[in-house]
PDB file of C-alpha atoms in Angstrom:
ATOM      1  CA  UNK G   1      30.508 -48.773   0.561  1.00 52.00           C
ATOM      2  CA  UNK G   2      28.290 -49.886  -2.259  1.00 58.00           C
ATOM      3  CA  UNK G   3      24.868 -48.499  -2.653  1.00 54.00           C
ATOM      4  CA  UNK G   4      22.192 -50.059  -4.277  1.00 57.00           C
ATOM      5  CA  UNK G   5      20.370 -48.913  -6.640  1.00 55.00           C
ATOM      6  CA  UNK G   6      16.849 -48.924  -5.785  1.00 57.00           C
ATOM      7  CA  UNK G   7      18.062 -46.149  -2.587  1.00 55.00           C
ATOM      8  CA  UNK G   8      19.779 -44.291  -5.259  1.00 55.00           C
ATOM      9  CA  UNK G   9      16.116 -43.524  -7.000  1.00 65.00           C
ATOM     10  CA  UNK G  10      14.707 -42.758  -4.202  1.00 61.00           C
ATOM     11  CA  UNK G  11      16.958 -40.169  -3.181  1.00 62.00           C
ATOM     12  CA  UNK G  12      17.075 -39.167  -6.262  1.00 60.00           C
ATOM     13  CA  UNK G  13      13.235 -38.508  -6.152  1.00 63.00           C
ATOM     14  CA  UNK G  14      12.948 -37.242  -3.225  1.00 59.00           C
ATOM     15  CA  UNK G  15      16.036 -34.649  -3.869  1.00 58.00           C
ATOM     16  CA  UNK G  16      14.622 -33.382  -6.974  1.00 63.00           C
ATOM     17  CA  UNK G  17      11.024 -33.111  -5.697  1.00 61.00           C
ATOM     18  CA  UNK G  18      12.382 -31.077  -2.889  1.00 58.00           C
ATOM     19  CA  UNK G  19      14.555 -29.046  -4.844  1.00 57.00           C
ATOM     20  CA  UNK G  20      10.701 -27.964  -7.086  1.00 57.00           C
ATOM     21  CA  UNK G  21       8.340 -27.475  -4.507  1.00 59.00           C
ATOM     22  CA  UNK G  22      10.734 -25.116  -2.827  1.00 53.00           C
ATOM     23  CA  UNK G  23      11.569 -23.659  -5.870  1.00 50.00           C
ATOM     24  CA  UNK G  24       7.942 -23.437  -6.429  1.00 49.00           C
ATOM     25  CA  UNK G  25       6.625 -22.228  -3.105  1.00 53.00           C
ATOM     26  CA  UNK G  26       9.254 -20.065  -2.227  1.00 49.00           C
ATOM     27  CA  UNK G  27       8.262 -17.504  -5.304  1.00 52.00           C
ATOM     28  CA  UNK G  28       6.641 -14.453  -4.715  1.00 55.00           C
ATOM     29  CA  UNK G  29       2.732 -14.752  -5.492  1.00 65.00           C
ATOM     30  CA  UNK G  30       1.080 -12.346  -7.675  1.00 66.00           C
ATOM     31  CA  UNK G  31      -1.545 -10.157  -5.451  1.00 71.00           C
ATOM     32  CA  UNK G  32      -4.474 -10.308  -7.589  1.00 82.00           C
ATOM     33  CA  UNK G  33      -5.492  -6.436  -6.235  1.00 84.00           C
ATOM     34  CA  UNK G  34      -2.205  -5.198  -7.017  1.00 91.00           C
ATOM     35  CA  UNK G  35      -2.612  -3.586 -10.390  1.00 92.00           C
ATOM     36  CA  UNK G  36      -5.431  -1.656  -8.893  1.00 92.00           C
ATOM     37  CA  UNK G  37      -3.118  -0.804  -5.726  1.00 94.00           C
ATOM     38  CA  UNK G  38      -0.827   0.923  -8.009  1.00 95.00           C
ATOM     39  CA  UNK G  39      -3.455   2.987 -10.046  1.00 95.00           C
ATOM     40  CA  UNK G  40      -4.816   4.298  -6.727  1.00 95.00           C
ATOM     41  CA  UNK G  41      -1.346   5.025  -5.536  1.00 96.00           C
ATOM     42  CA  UNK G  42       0.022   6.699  -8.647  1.00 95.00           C
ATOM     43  CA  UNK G  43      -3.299   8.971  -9.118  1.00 95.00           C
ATOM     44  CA  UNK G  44      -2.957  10.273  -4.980  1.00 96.00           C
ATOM     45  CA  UNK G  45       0.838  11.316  -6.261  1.00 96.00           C
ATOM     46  CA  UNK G  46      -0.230  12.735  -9.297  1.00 96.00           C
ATOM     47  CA  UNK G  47      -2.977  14.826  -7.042  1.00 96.00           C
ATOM     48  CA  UNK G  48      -0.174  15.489  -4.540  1.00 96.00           C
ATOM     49  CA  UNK G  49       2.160  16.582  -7.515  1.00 96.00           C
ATOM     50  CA  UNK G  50      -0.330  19.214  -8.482  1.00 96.00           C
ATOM     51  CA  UNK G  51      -1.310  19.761  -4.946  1.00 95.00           C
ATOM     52  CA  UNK G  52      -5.037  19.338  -5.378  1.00 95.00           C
ATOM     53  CA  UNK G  53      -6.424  18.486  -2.204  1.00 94.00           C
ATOM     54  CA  UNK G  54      -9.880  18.169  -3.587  1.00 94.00           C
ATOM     55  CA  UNK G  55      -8.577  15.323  -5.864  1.00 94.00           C
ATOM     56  CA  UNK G  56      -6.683  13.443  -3.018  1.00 95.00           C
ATOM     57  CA  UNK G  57      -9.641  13.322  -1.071  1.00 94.00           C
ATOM     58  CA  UNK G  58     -10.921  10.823  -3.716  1.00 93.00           C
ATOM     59  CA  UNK G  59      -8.641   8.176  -2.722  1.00 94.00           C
ATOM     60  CA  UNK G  60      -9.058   8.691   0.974  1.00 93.00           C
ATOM     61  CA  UNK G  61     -11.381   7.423   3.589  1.00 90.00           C
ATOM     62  CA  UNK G  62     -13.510  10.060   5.324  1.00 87.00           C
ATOM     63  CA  UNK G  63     -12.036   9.046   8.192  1.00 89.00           C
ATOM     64  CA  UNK G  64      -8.002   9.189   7.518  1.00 90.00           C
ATOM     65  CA  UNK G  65      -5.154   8.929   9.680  1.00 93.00           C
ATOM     66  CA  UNK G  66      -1.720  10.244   9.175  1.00 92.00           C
ATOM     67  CA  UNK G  67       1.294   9.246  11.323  1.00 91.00           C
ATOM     68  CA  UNK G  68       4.609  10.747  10.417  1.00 83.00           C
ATOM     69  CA  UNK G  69       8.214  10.626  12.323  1.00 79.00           C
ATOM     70  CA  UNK G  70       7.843   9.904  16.380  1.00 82.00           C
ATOM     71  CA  UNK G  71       4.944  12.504  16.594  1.00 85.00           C
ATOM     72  CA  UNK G  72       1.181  11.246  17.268  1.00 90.00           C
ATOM     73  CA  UNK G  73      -1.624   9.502  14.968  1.00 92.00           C
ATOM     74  CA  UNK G  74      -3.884  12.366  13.459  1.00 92.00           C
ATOM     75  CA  UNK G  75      -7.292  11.853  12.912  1.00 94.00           C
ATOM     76  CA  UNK G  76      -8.856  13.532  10.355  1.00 94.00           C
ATOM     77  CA  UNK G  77     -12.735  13.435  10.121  1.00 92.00           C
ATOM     78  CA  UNK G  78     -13.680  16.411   7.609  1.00 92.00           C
ATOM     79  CA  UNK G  79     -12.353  17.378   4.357  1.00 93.00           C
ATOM     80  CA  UNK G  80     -12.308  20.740   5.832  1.00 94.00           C
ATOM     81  CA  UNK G  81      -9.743  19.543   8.363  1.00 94.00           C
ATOM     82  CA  UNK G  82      -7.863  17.908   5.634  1.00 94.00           C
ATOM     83  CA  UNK G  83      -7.383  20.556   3.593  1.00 93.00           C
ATOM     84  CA  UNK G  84      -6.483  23.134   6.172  1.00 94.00           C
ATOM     85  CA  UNK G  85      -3.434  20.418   7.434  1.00 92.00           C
ATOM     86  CA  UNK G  86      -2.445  19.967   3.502  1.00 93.00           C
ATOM     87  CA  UNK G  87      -2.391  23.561   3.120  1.00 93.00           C
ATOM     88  CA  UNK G  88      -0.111  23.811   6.113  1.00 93.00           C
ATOM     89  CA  UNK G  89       1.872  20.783   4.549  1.00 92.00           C
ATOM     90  CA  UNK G  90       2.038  22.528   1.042  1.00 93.00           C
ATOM     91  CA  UNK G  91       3.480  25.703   2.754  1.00 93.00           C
ATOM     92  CA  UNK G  92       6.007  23.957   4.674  1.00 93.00           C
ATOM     93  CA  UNK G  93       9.515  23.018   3.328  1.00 91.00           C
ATOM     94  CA  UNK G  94       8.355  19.220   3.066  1.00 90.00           C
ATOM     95  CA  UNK G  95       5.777  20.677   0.629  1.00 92.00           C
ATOM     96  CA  UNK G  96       8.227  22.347  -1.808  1.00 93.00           C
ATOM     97  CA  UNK G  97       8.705  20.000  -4.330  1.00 95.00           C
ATOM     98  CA  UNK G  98       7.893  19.573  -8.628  1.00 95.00           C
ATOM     99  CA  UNK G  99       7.055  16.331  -9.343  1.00 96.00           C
ATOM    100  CA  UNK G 100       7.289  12.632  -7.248  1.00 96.00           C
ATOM    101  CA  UNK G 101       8.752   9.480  -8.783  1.00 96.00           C
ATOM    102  CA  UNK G 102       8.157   6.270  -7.425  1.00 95.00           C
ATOM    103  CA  UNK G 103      11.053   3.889  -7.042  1.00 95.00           C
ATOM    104  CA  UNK G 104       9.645   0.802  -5.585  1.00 95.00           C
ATOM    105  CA  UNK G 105       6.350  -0.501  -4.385  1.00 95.00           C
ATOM    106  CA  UNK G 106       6.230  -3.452  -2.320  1.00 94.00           C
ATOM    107  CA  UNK G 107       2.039  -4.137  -1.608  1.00 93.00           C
ATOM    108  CA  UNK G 108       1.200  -6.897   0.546  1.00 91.00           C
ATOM    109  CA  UNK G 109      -2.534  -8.189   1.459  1.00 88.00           C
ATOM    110  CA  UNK G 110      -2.914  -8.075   5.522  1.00 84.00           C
ATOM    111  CA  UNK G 111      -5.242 -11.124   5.644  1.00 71.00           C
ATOM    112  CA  UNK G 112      -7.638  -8.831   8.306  1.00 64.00           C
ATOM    113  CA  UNK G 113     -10.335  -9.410   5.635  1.00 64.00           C
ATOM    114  CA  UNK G 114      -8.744 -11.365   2.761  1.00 64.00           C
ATOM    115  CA  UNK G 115      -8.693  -9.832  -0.174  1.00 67.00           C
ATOM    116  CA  UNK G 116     -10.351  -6.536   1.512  1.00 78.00           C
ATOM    117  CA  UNK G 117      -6.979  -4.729   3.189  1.00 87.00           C
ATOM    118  CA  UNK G 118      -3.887  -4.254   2.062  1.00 91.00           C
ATOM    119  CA  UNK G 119      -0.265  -2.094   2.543  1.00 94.00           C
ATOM    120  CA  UNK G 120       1.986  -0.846   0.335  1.00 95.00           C
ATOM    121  CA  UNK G 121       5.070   0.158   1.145  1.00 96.00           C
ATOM    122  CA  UNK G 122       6.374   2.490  -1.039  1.00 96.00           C
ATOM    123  CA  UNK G 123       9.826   4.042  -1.696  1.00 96.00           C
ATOM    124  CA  UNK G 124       9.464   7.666  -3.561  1.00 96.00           C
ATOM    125  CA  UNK G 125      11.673  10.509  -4.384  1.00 96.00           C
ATOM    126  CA  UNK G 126      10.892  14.429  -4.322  1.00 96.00           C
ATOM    127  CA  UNK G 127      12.311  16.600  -7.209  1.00 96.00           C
ATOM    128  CA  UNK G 128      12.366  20.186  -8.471  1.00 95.00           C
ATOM    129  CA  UNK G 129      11.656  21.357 -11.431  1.00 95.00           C
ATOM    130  CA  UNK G 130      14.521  20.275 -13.475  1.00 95.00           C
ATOM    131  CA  UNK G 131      13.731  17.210 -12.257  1.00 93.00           C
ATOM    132  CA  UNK G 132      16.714  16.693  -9.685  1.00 96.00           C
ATOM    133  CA  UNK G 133      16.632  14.570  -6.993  1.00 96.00           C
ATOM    134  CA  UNK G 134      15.745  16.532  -3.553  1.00 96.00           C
ATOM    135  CA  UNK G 135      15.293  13.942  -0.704  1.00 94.00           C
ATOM    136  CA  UNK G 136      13.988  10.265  -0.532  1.00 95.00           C
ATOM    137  CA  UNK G 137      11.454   9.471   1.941  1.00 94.00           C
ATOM    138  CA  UNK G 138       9.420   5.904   2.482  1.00 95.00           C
ATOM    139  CA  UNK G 139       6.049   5.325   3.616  1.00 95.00           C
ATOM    140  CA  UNK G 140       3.399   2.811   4.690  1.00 95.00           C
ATOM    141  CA  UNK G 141       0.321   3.035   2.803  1.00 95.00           C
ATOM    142  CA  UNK G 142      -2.808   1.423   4.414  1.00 93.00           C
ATOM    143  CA  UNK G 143      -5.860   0.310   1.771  1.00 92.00           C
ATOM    144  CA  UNK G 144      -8.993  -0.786   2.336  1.00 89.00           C
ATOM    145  CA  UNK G 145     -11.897  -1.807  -0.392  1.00 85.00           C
ATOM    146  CA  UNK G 146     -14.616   0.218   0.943  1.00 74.00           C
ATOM    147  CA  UNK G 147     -14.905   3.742   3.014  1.00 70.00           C
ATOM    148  CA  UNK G 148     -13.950   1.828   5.925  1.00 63.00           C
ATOM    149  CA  UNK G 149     -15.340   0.067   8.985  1.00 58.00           C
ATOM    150  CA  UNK G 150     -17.617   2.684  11.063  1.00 59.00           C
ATOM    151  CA  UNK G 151     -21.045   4.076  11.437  1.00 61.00           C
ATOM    152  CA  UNK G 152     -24.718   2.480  12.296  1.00 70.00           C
ATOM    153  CA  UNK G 153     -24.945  -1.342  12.265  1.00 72.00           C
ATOM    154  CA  UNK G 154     -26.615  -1.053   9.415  1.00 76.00           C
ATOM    155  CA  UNK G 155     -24.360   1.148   7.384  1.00 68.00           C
ATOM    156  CA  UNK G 156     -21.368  -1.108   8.608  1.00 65.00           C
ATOM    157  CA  UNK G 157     -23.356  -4.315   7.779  1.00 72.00           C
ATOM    158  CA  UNK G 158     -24.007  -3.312   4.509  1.00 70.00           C
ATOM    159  CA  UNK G 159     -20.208  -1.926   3.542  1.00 65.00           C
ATOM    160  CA  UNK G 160     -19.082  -5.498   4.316  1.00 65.00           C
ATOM    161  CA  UNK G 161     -22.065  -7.674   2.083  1.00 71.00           C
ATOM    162  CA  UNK G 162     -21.109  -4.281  -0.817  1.00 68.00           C
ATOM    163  CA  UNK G 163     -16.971  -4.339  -0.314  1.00 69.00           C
ATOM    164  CA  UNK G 164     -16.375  -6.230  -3.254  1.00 69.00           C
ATOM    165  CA  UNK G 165     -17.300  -3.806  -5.542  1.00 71.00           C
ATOM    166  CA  UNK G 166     -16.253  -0.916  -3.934  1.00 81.00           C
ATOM    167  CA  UNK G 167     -13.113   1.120  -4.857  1.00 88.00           C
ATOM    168  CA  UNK G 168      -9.476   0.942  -2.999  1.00 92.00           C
ATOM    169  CA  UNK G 169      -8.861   4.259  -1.055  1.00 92.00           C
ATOM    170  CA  UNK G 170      -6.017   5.165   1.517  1.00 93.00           C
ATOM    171  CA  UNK G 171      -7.146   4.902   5.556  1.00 92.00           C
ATOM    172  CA  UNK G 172      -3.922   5.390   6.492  1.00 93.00           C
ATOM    173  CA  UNK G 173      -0.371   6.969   5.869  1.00 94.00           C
ATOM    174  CA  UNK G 174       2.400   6.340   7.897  1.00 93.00           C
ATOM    175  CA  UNK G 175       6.386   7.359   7.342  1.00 90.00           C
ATOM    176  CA  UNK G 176       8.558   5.380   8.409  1.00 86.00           C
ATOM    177  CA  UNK G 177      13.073   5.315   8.225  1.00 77.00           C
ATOM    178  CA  UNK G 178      14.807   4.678   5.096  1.00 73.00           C
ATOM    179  CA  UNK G 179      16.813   0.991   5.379  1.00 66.00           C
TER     180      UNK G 179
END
């Protein structure tokens, strides 16, 4: 079994260039919005923290959905309704909480409009005051570059041609089960 050597180099080759474009394509690419993904995300738990629904409604859509557990998608169309269902929230035992750390944030673009939607799914942990640990939840958050896609023709039209300079806000929360 002798093999010559001009096999041997290409094998070789071909071996090694394998082994570096995997190497290379198999890394996780940088998100270019994803610094600005974050900074939304940590100032909506920093308004949750000090339970400010005013604030939060900053990095919302005016049209917002919430989907939590096996229950239904709520709509909410009017900071009015948004604030009476936080203050319900707030008052409940899910609301009773000091402060919110965030433990991971995984934030992926969803190609629907590149560069223009995105979800990050974020692992966070409730504590009290002396900052212990009181429960771990997870949850989908949905981003969009804009306000969103509704209204006239016109209006929609001209949130599409003015996206790119528009801020990130939240369209859509949903909690899902802990791995």
């Amino acid at each position: 079994l002798e093999i010559k050597p001009d096999k041997l180099n290409f094998k070789s080759i071909f071996l090694i260039f394998f082994v570096l474009t995997s190497t290379v394509f198999s890394e996780k690419k940088y998100y270019k919005h994803e610094d600005s993904i974050k900074r939304v995300l940590s100032n909506y738990f920093e308004d949750v923290d000090a339970k400010n629904p005013v604030r939060m409604l900053k990095t919302l859509t005016p049209e917002f959905f919430l989907h939590y557990g096996e229950g239904p998608v709520t709509r909410i169309t009017s900071e009015s309704e948004f604030i009476q269902l936080f203050e319900a929230w707030k008052n409940s035992e899910k609301g009773k909480f000091f402060s919110t750390e965030i433990e991971t944030i995984n934030i992926q673009e969803t190609h629907i409009i590149r560069n223009y939607a995105a979800v990050a799914d974020v692992v966070f942990s409730r504590k009290d005051k002396n900052g212990n640990k009181i429960r771990t939840e997870r949850a989908l958050y949905h981003l969009i570059k804009g306000e969103g896609y509704y209204g006239s023709p016109l209006k929609f039209i001209w949130g599409i041609l003015t996206k790119w300079s528009r801020p990130w806000k939240i369209y859509m929360i949903s909690n899902i089960q802990l791995d």
